[in-house]
Amino acid sequence: MVSELSHTYQTIASVDNILEAWREFVRGKRKRKDVQEFELRLMDNILALHRDLRNKTYAHSAYEAFSISDPKPRSIHKASVRDRLLHHAIYRLLYPFFDKTFVGSSYSCRRGKGNHKAFEHFERLAYRVSRNHTRTVWVLKCDVRKFFASIDQERLLRILERRIPDRDVLWLLEQIIRSFESTKAGLGLPLGNLTSQLLVNIYMNEFDQFVKHKLKSKTYVRYADDFVLLSRDKTELEQLLPRIEAFLWDELRLTLHPDKVFIKTLASGVDFLGWVHFPDHRVVRTTTKRRMYRRLEQTEWSEQSVQSYLGLLSHGNTTKLRQRVRRQQAARE
């Protein structure tokens, strides 16, 4: 029997929940102008939001759009403080329930998970499949094309209906989901919403469950739109790929990026989550190194960025790279 969310719309919309969400939301943001303006009339704003939710007159505001390079160009859509506060109020109650439904090999935007835990899991699997690096390991590496922009909102809402019995909660989630469109109406979720992080995991959990229960794979790791499967048999992975593509399209209307799908041996180096992995070590991918060098050579740089790079490099075989960063740091002091 499928478990269902026990929280009601009244609980999510309650003043107590919105106040708790504010305490979580405001951490590290008090110096931001829009947050300060909202806080000037904090209780009035919270009560107004509560009233709109209670009367079901709430409507999501427009987004502020801007681009970042992270490292590839991404379009971010920033919601108003009022809407972001509501996102937190929803997330803090929905996340604990839905997180329990996710598979252990899903690592993106989950507490106690993350990027480093994902590639550590990948390396443990490689060690096991290779029988302590004594057998050849083949890796199927895939990347979903235009992930956030391709989420089918109608299919997402149908997935949510299976777990959420309260129609008013579904109404509220629909207001947030429908507040954005990428290339056309009914398509996409905004990069920047806290709720989007949870919703894409709920969406991709359909695929995770397919891999676990239909493909019966025990060598699968996913982080957002990147995932890998490992095997000692290349043919097995070649046979799985069309089944994967069919499920993603038929059930989720997602496609794989044609230039980012490959089957290769671990010994030849597998690029996954920013690192190139080999049987007994990992190195930073070349594009990451070049970007790091460019930034460190710029006139404008900060101690924080240097420490960030040193922290990143500490997770791999990067002794010479770390020495170069420290030398460059010392030369500028």
Short mmCIF file of C-alpha atoms in Angstrom, two decimals:
data_model
loop_
_atom_site.label_atom_id
_atom_site.label_comp_id
_atom_site.label_asym_id
_atom_site.label_seq_id
_atom_site.Cartn_x
_atom_site.Cartn_y
_atom_site.Cartn_z
CA MET A 1 0.00 0.00 0.00
CA VAL A 2 1.32 3.44 -0.97
CA SER A 3 1.96 5.70 2.03
CA GLU A 4 0.29 9.10 1.97
CA LEU A 5 1.22 12.51 3.32
CA SER A 6 -0.48 13.11 6.67
CA HIS A 7 0.03 16.89 6.82
CA THR A 8 -3.02 18.92 5.87
CA TYR A 9 -3.40 22.22 4.06
CA GLN A 10 -4.32 23.88 7.34
CA THR A 11 -1.03 22.75 8.89
CA ILE A 12 1.02 24.11 5.98
CA ALA A 13 -0.90 27.41 5.95
CA SER A 14 -0.81 27.89 9.73
CA VAL A 15 0.84 30.96 11.22
CA ASP A 16 3.04 28.72 13.38
CA ASN A 17 4.39 26.86 10.34
CA ILE A 18 5.01 30.08 8.40
CA LEU A 19 6.85 31.57 11.41
CA GLU A 20 9.05 28.48 11.71
CA ALA A 21 9.69 28.65 7.98
CA TRP A 22 10.74 32.31 8.35
CA ARG A 23 13.29 31.42 11.02
CA GLU A 24 14.81 28.87 8.66
CA PHE A 25 14.56 31.04 5.57
CA VAL A 26 16.14 34.18 7.03
CA ARG A 27 19.40 32.55 8.18
CA GLY A 28 22.27 34.19 6.33
CA LYS A 29 19.93 36.52 4.42
CA ARG A 30 19.29 39.41 6.81
CA LYS A 31 21.58 41.78 4.90
CA ARG A 32 19.65 41.40 1.65
CA LYS A 33 17.51 44.40 0.76
CA ASP A 34 14.37 42.49 -0.21
CA VAL A 35 14.54 40.43 3.00
CA GLN A 36 15.01 43.59 5.12
CA GLU A 37 12.00 45.22 3.46
CA PHE A 38 9.84 42.16 4.16
CA GLU A 39 11.06 42.03 7.77
CA LEU A 40 10.12 45.67 8.44
CA ARG A 41 6.47 44.57 8.57
CA LEU A 42 7.13 40.91 9.32
CA MET A 43 3.97 39.96 11.21
CA ASP A 44 1.74 41.95 8.88
CA ASN A 45 3.29 40.14 5.91
CA ILE A 46 3.02 36.71 7.54
CA LEU A 47 -0.59 37.27 8.55
CA ALA A 48 -1.43 38.51 5.04
CA LEU A 49 0.14 35.38 3.54
CA HIS A 50 -1.75 33.21 6.02
CA ARG A 51 -5.01 35.00 5.17
CA ASP A 52 -4.51 34.52 1.42
CA LEU A 53 -3.79 30.84 1.97
CA ARG A 54 -6.76 30.38 4.29
CA ASN A 55 -9.09 32.06 1.76
CA LYS A 56 -7.36 30.35 -1.18
CA THR A 57 -6.76 33.71 -2.82
CA TYR A 58 -2.99 33.16 -2.91
CA ALA A 59 -1.33 33.71 -6.29
CA HIS A 60 2.38 33.28 -7.00
CA SER A 61 4.19 36.45 -8.10
CA ALA A 62 6.36 36.83 -11.20
CA TYR A 63 10.00 35.77 -11.12
CA GLU A 64 13.15 37.84 -11.46
CA ALA A 65 15.26 36.15 -14.13
CA PHE A 66 19.05 36.29 -14.42
CA SER A 67 21.88 34.09 -15.68
CA ILE A 68 24.90 32.56 -13.99
CA SER A 69 27.84 30.42 -15.09
CA ASP A 70 28.00 27.37 -12.85
CA PRO A 71 30.21 26.49 -14.80
CA LYS A 72 27.91 26.29 -17.82
CA PRO A 73 25.35 29.09 -18.35
CA ARG A 74 22.17 28.62 -16.34
CA SER A 75 18.98 30.65 -16.15
CA ILE A 76 17.90 31.32 -12.57
CA HIS A 77 14.41 32.49 -11.69
CA LYS A 78 14.19 34.17 -8.30
CA ALA A 79 10.82 34.40 -6.56
CA SER A 80 9.75 37.20 -4.21
CA VAL A 81 10.50 36.90 -0.50
CA ARG A 82 6.82 36.21 0.19
CA ASP A 83 6.77 33.32 -2.28
CA ARG A 84 10.14 31.95 -1.14
CA LEU A 85 8.85 31.98 2.44
CA LEU A 86 5.87 29.90 1.34
CA HIS A 87 8.23 27.52 -0.49
CA HIS A 88 10.04 26.96 2.83
CA ALA A 89 6.75 26.47 4.68
CA ILE A 90 5.79 23.74 2.19
CA TYR A 91 9.24 22.16 1.95
CA ARG A 92 9.79 21.79 5.71
CA LEU A 93 6.70 19.57 5.99
CA LEU A 94 6.82 17.71 2.67
CA TYR A 95 10.53 16.92 2.49
CA PRO A 96 10.70 14.52 5.51
CA PHE A 97 7.80 12.48 4.13
CA PHE A 98 8.96 12.24 0.51
CA ASP A 99 12.61 11.69 1.40
CA LYS A 100 11.62 8.36 2.99
CA THR A 101 10.20 7.22 -0.35
CA PHE A 102 13.44 7.83 -2.28
CA VAL A 103 16.02 5.15 -3.07
CA GLY A 104 19.37 5.20 -1.30
CA SER A 105 21.29 5.74 -4.54
CA SER A 106 19.66 9.15 -5.18
CA TYR A 107 22.02 11.84 -3.87
CA SER A 108 20.96 15.30 -5.08
CA CYS A 109 19.45 17.87 -2.68
CA ARG A 110 19.02 15.43 0.18
CA ARG A 111 20.16 15.80 3.79
CA GLY A 112 23.20 13.68 4.54
CA LYS A 113 23.78 13.05 0.82
CA GLY A 114 25.35 15.34 -1.79
CA ASN A 115 27.97 15.35 -4.52
CA HIS A 116 30.86 13.82 -2.59
CA LYS A 117 28.73 11.03 -1.11
CA ALA A 118 27.53 10.22 -4.64
CA PHE A 119 30.95 9.67 -6.15
CA GLU A 120 32.10 7.80 -3.03
CA HIS A 121 29.16 5.43 -3.60
CA PHE A 122 30.17 5.14 -7.25
CA GLU A 123 33.72 4.18 -6.25
CA ARG A 124 32.49 1.60 -3.73
CA LEU A 125 30.37 0.02 -6.45
CA ALA A 126 33.32 0.01 -8.86
CA TYR A 127 35.46 -1.71 -6.23
CA ARG A 128 32.79 -4.37 -5.69
CA VAL A 129 31.93 -4.96 -9.35
CA SER A 130 35.62 -5.19 -10.28
CA ARG A 131 36.23 -7.65 -7.42
CA ASN A 132 38.86 -5.44 -5.84
CA HIS A 133 40.02 -4.09 -9.23
CA THR A 134 40.76 -7.55 -10.67
CA ARG A 135 38.02 -7.44 -13.34
CA THR A 136 37.14 -4.95 -16.08
CA VAL A 137 34.27 -2.63 -15.13
CA TRP A 138 32.04 -1.08 -17.78
CA VAL A 139 30.15 2.11 -16.95
CA LEU A 140 26.99 3.42 -18.61
CA LYS A 141 26.96 7.19 -18.00
CA CYS A 142 23.87 9.25 -18.91
CA ASP A 143 22.73 12.86 -18.64
CA VAL A 144 19.12 14.03 -18.98
CA ARG A 145 18.80 16.77 -21.60
CA LYS A 146 17.53 20.16 -20.34
CA PHE A 147 16.40 18.56 -17.09
CA PHE A 148 14.56 21.33 -15.19
CA ALA A 149 13.19 22.88 -18.39
CA SER A 150 11.72 19.54 -19.54
CA ILE A 151 9.67 18.55 -16.47
CA ASP A 152 6.10 17.84 -17.58
CA GLN A 153 3.93 19.67 -15.05
CA GLU A 154 0.80 17.59 -15.67
CA ARG A 155 2.68 14.33 -15.15
CA LEU A 156 4.29 15.75 -12.01
CA LEU A 157 0.90 16.66 -10.58
CA ARG A 158 -0.40 13.15 -11.28
CA ILE A 159 2.59 11.69 -9.42
CA LEU A 160 1.88 13.98 -6.46
CA GLU A 161 -1.78 12.90 -6.42
CA ARG A 162 -0.74 9.33 -5.56
CA ARG A 163 0.87 10.46 -2.31
CA ILE A 164 -1.13 13.54 -1.27
CA PRO A 165 -4.78 12.94 -0.35
CA ASP A 166 -5.54 16.58 0.63
CA ARG A 167 -6.90 18.32 -2.47
CA ASP A 168 -6.07 21.75 -1.07
CA VAL A 169 -2.39 20.81 -0.70
CA LEU A 170 -2.45 19.71 -4.34
CA TRP A 171 -4.10 23.01 -5.28
CA LEU A 172 -1.31 24.93 -3.54
CA LEU A 173 1.43 22.89 -5.19
CA GLU A 174 -0.22 23.46 -8.54
CA GLN A 175 -0.11 27.23 -7.98
CA ILE A 176 3.64 26.99 -7.52
CA ILE A 177 4.25 24.50 -10.33
CA ARG A 178 2.12 26.45 -12.84
CA SER A 179 3.79 29.76 -11.87
CA PHE A 180 6.60 28.98 -14.31
CA GLU A 181 7.03 27.81 -17.88
CA SER A 182 10.21 27.16 -19.84
CA THR A 183 9.64 26.77 -23.58
CA LYS A 184 5.85 26.50 -23.42
CA ALA A 185 2.99 26.35 -20.93
CA GLY A 186 2.94 23.20 -18.82
CA LEU A 187 6.64 22.58 -19.12
CA GLY A 188 9.53 23.15 -16.72
CA LEU A 189 10.38 24.04 -13.14
CA PRO A 190 12.42 27.10 -12.14
CA LEU A 191 16.04 26.75 -11.07
CA GLY A 192 16.06 28.75 -7.85
CA ASN A 193 12.95 27.51 -6.04
CA LEU A 194 13.51 25.37 -2.95
CA THR A 195 10.37 23.47 -3.89
CA SER A 196 11.88 22.66 -7.31
CA GLN A 197 14.68 20.71 -5.65
CA LEU A 198 12.13 18.46 -3.95
CA LEU A 199 9.76 18.23 -6.92
CA VAL A 200 12.43 17.07 -9.40
CA ASN A 201 13.47 14.35 -6.93
CA ILE A 202 9.83 13.25 -6.64
CA TYR A 203 9.64 13.23 -10.44
CA MET A 204 12.88 11.30 -10.94
CA ASN A 205 12.00 8.88 -8.15
CA GLU A 206 9.72 7.26 -10.73
CA PHE A 207 12.83 6.45 -12.76
CA ASP A 208 14.84 5.44 -9.68
CA GLN A 209 12.15 2.92 -8.74
CA PHE A 210 12.09 1.60 -12.32
CA VAL A 211 15.86 1.03 -12.25
CA LYS A 212 15.66 -0.65 -8.85
CA HIS A 213 12.57 -2.84 -9.32
CA LYS A 214 12.24 -3.38 -13.09
CA LEU A 215 15.85 -3.31 -14.23
CA LYS A 216 16.82 -4.75 -10.83
CA SER A 217 20.08 -2.85 -10.85
CA LYS A 218 22.22 -2.77 -7.71
CA THR A 219 24.93 -0.67 -9.32
CA TYR A 220 23.05 2.60 -9.96
CA VAL A 221 23.90 6.09 -8.70
CA ARG A 222 22.03 9.29 -9.58
CA TYR A 223 22.78 12.91 -8.80
CA ALA A 224 20.13 15.25 -10.29
CA ASP A 225 20.19 14.61 -14.06
CA ASP A 226 23.44 12.59 -14.09
CA PHE A 227 23.39 8.85 -13.46
CA VAL A 228 25.57 5.78 -13.93
CA LEU A 229 25.15 2.01 -13.99
CA LEU A 230 28.08 -0.40 -13.69
CA SER A 231 28.61 -3.93 -14.96
CA ARG A 232 31.32 -6.40 -15.88
CA ASP A 233 29.29 -7.09 -19.04
CA LYS A 234 29.24 -4.36 -21.71
CA THR A 235 26.42 -6.11 -23.59
CA GLU A 236 24.19 -5.94 -20.51
CA LEU A 237 24.53 -2.16 -20.40
CA GLU A 238 23.95 -1.88 -24.15
CA GLN A 239 20.69 -3.78 -23.71
CA LEU A 240 19.60 -1.63 -20.75
CA LEU A 241 20.08 1.68 -22.56
CA PRO A 242 17.04 1.46 -24.89
CA ARG A 243 14.84 0.41 -21.95
CA ILE A 244 16.08 3.43 -20.00
CA GLU A 245 15.42 5.77 -22.91
CA ALA A 246 11.94 4.32 -23.44
CA PHE A 247 10.92 4.70 -19.79
CA LEU A 248 12.21 8.27 -19.53
CA TRP A 249 10.26 9.31 -22.62
CA ASP A 250 7.10 7.26 -22.17
CA GLU A 251 6.62 7.97 -18.46
CA LEU A 252 8.38 11.31 -17.85
CA ARG A 253 8.79 12.91 -21.30
CA LEU A 254 12.53 13.23 -20.72
CA THR A 255 15.33 12.50 -23.19
CA LEU A 256 19.01 11.76 -22.75
CA HIS A 257 21.61 14.23 -24.01
CA PRO A 258 23.00 12.58 -27.17
CA ASP A 259 26.52 13.90 -26.55
CA LYS A 260 26.63 12.82 -22.90
CA VAL A 261 25.74 9.14 -23.09
CA PHE A 262 28.59 6.63 -23.25
CA ILE A 263 29.62 3.13 -22.25
CA LYS A 264 33.31 2.85 -21.41
CA THR A 265 35.67 1.07 -19.06
CA LEU A 266 36.54 2.57 -15.70
CA ALA A 267 40.22 2.05 -16.56
CA SER A 268 39.88 4.55 -19.42
CA GLY A 269 38.52 7.22 -17.05
CA VAL A 270 34.85 8.00 -16.37
CA ASP A 271 33.78 11.64 -16.06
CA PHE A 272 31.14 11.80 -13.31
CA LEU A 273 30.19 14.76 -11.10
CA GLY A 274 33.17 16.93 -11.92
CA TRP A 275 35.84 14.26 -11.52
CA VAL A 276 37.41 11.75 -13.86
CA HIS A 277 37.37 8.42 -12.02
CA PHE A 278 39.87 5.59 -12.48
CA PRO A 279 40.07 2.26 -10.63
CA ASP A 280 42.41 3.50 -7.89
CA HIS A 281 42.18 7.31 -8.01
CA ARG A 282 40.24 10.31 -9.30
CA VAL A 283 41.40 13.57 -10.90
CA VAL A 284 39.75 16.90 -11.60
CA ARG A 285 38.38 17.16 -15.13
CA THR A 286 40.45 19.34 -17.48
CA THR A 287 37.75 21.98 -17.99
CA THR A 288 37.49 22.49 -14.22
CA LYS A 289 41.25 22.98 -13.93
CA ARG A 290 41.31 25.50 -16.76
CA ARG A 291 38.42 27.46 -15.26
CA MET A 292 40.12 27.47 -11.87
CA TYR A 293 43.39 28.75 -13.34
CA ARG A 294 41.59 31.51 -15.24
CA ARG A 295 39.79 32.71 -12.13
CA LEU A 296 42.89 32.63 -9.96
CA GLU A 297 44.83 34.63 -12.55
CA GLN A 298 42.22 37.39 -12.59
CA THR A 299 42.93 40.65 -10.78
CA GLU A 300 39.76 40.30 -8.72
CA TRP A 301 39.83 37.24 -6.49
CA SER A 302 39.08 36.42 -2.87
CA GLU A 303 40.48 34.30 -0.09
CA GLN A 304 37.09 32.57 0.00
CA SER A 305 37.41 31.43 -3.63
CA VAL A 306 40.92 30.08 -3.01
CA GLN A 307 39.78 28.12 0.05
CA SER A 308 36.79 26.86 -1.93
CA TYR A 309 39.09 25.46 -4.61
CA LEU A 310 41.42 23.93 -2.02
CA GLY A 311 38.39 22.28 -0.41
CA LEU A 312 37.28 20.88 -3.77
CA LEU A 313 40.76 19.60 -4.59
CA SER A 314 41.10 17.87 -1.23
CA HIS A 315 38.67 15.17 -2.44
CA GLY A 316 40.99 13.75 -5.09
CA ASN A 317 44.53 13.07 -6.21
CA THR A 318 45.50 16.71 -6.62
CA THR A 319 48.71 17.34 -4.67
CA LYS A 320 50.40 19.29 -7.48
CA LEU A 321 47.27 21.32 -8.18
CA ARG A 322 46.92 22.31 -4.53
CA GLN A 323 50.57 23.33 -4.42
CA ARG A 324 50.08 25.51 -7.50
CA VAL A 325 47.02 27.21 -5.95
CA ARG A 326 48.93 27.89 -2.71
CA ARG A 327 51.92 29.29 -4.64
CA GLN A 328 49.64 31.57 -6.60
CA GLN A 329 47.93 32.62 -3.36
CA ALA A 330 51.30 33.39 -1.69
CA ALA A 331 52.51 35.39 -4.69
CA ARG A 332 49.53 37.74 -4.41
CA GLU A 333 49.86 38.39 -0.68
#
